Amino acid sequence: RLYKDTRRLDLAVRSLDRATSKCPEFIEPFFHLGEIYQWSTDHELANKSYDKCYEKGPETPLGQECLRRKSLLGVE
């Protein structure tokens, strides 16, 4: 999160990718990846990350936020 918060997005993506591969059951890294990709206007990758986030926890507040953000992207 520090990399994301300080806008060192390349390092944030690398760290979050590592987190999703080592701990695929966690929802938070997918949310943060979606947010970073959305900031960088790569809406296709943001959509995929938000999809994974929602799949991991559709009933959780974070999963619902991912679904909401995904709907705003307008990507199928």
mmCIF file of C-alpha atoms in Angstrom:
data_model
loop_
_atom_site.group_PDB
_atom_site.id
_atom_site.type_symbol
_atom_site.label_atom_id
_atom_site.label_comp_id
_atom_site.label_asym_id
_atom_site.label_seq_id
_atom_site.Cartn_x
_atom_site.Cartn_y
_atom_site.Cartn_z
ATOM 1 C CA ARG A 1 0.000 0.000 0.000
ATOM 2 C CA LEU A 2 2.910 2.352 0.607
ATOM 3 C CA TYR A 3 3.937 2.130 -3.047
ATOM 4 C CA LYS A 4 0.360 2.803 -4.097
ATOM 5 C CA ASP A 5 -0.079 5.684 -1.666
ATOM 6 C CA THR A 6 3.165 7.318 -2.837
ATOM 7 C CA ARG A 7 2.231 6.746 -6.502
ATOM 8 C CA ARG A 8 5.150 4.397 -7.192
ATOM 9 C CA LEU A 9 2.744 2.418 -9.298
ATOM 10 C CA ASP A 10 5.238 0.167 -11.086
ATOM 11 C CA LEU A 11 6.526 -1.092 -7.727
ATOM 12 C CA ALA A 12 3.003 -1.362 -6.374
ATOM 13 C CA VAL A 13 1.902 -3.527 -9.302
ATOM 14 C CA ARG A 14 4.905 -5.814 -8.881
ATOM 15 C CA SER A 15 4.289 -6.211 -5.158
ATOM 16 C CA LEU A 16 0.572 -6.763 -5.580
ATOM 17 C CA ASP A 17 1.122 -9.282 -8.388
ATOM 18 C CA ARG A 18 3.427 -11.178 -6.058
ATOM 19 C CA ALA A 19 0.800 -11.051 -3.315
ATOM 20 C CA THR A 20 -1.926 -12.394 -5.607
ATOM 21 C CA SER A 21 0.253 -15.308 -6.681
ATOM 22 C CA LYS A 22 1.425 -16.200 -3.155
ATOM 23 C CA CYS A 23 -1.900 -15.617 -1.391
ATOM 24 C CA PRO A 24 -4.617 -15.920 -4.060
ATOM 25 C CA GLU A 25 -7.341 -16.253 -1.436
ATOM 26 C CA PHE A 26 -6.964 -12.631 -0.273
ATOM 27 C CA ILE A 27 -9.285 -10.047 -1.775
ATOM 28 C CA GLU A 28 -7.394 -6.811 -0.979
ATOM 29 C CA PRO A 29 -4.540 -7.130 -3.515
ATOM 30 C CA PHE A 30 -7.058 -7.507 -6.351
ATOM 31 C CA PHE A 31 -8.890 -4.377 -5.191
ATOM 32 C CA HIS A 32 -5.683 -2.349 -5.059
ATOM 33 C CA LEU A 33 -4.565 -3.626 -8.476
ATOM 34 C CA GLY A 34 -7.917 -2.624 -9.920
ATOM 35 C CA GLU A 35 -7.565 0.824 -8.457
ATOM 36 C CA ILE A 36 -4.051 1.277 -9.845
ATOM 37 C CA TYR A 37 -5.063 0.090 -13.305
ATOM 38 C CA GLN A 38 -8.075 2.374 -13.196
ATOM 39 C CA TRP A 39 -5.821 5.331 -12.331
ATOM 40 C CA SER A 40 -3.553 4.452 -15.243
ATOM 41 C CA THR A 41 -6.634 4.199 -17.487
ATOM 42 C CA ASP A 42 -6.023 0.530 -18.312
ATOM 43 C CA HIS A 43 -9.667 -0.267 -17.836
ATOM 44 C CA GLU A 44 -9.378 -3.787 -19.207
ATOM 45 C CA LEU A 45 -6.875 -4.786 -16.504
ATOM 46 C CA ALA A 46 -8.846 -2.845 -13.898
ATOM 47 C CA ASN A 47 -11.953 -4.778 -14.927
ATOM 48 C CA LYS A 48 -10.135 -8.118 -14.568
ATOM 49 C CA SER A 49 -8.786 -7.179 -11.137
ATOM 50 C CA TYR A 50 -12.181 -6.009 -9.910
ATOM 51 C CA ASP A 51 -13.695 -9.249 -11.258
ATOM 52 C CA LYS A 52 -11.243 -11.312 -9.206
ATOM 53 C CA CYS A 53 -11.904 -9.132 -6.175
ATOM 54 C CA TYR A 54 -15.648 -9.676 -6.474
ATOM 55 C CA GLU A 55 -15.236 -13.426 -7.044
ATOM 56 C CA LYS A 56 -13.184 -13.725 -3.836
ATOM 57 C CA GLY A 57 -15.797 -12.064 -1.661
ATOM 58 C CA PRO A 58 -19.105 -11.184 -3.322
ATOM 59 C CA GLU A 59 -20.829 -10.778 0.052
ATOM 60 C CA THR A 60 -18.121 -8.572 1.595
ATOM 61 C CA PRO A 61 -18.140 -4.768 1.557
ATOM 62 C CA LEU A 62 -14.893 -4.778 -0.457
ATOM 63 C CA GLY A 63 -16.319 -7.257 -2.961
ATOM 64 C CA GLN A 64 -19.373 -5.041 -3.356
ATOM 65 C CA GLU A 65 -17.131 -2.006 -3.891
ATOM 66 C CA CYS A 66 -15.260 -3.904 -6.605
ATOM 67 C CA LEU A 67 -18.570 -4.706 -8.312
ATOM 68 C CA ARG A 68 -19.590 -1.040 -8.118
ATOM 69 C CA ARG A 69 -16.297 0.170 -9.566
ATOM 70 C CA LYS A 70 -16.419 -2.488 -12.274
ATOM 71 C CA SER A 71 -19.864 -1.272 -13.335
ATOM 72 C CA LEU A 72 -18.531 2.287 -13.649
ATOM 73 C CA LEU A 73 -15.740 1.199 -16.024
ATOM 74 C CA GLY A 74 -18.124 0.241 -18.793
ATOM 75 C CA VAL A 75 -15.907 -2.670 -19.909
ATOM 76 C CA GLU A 76 -17.311 -6.115 -20.688
#
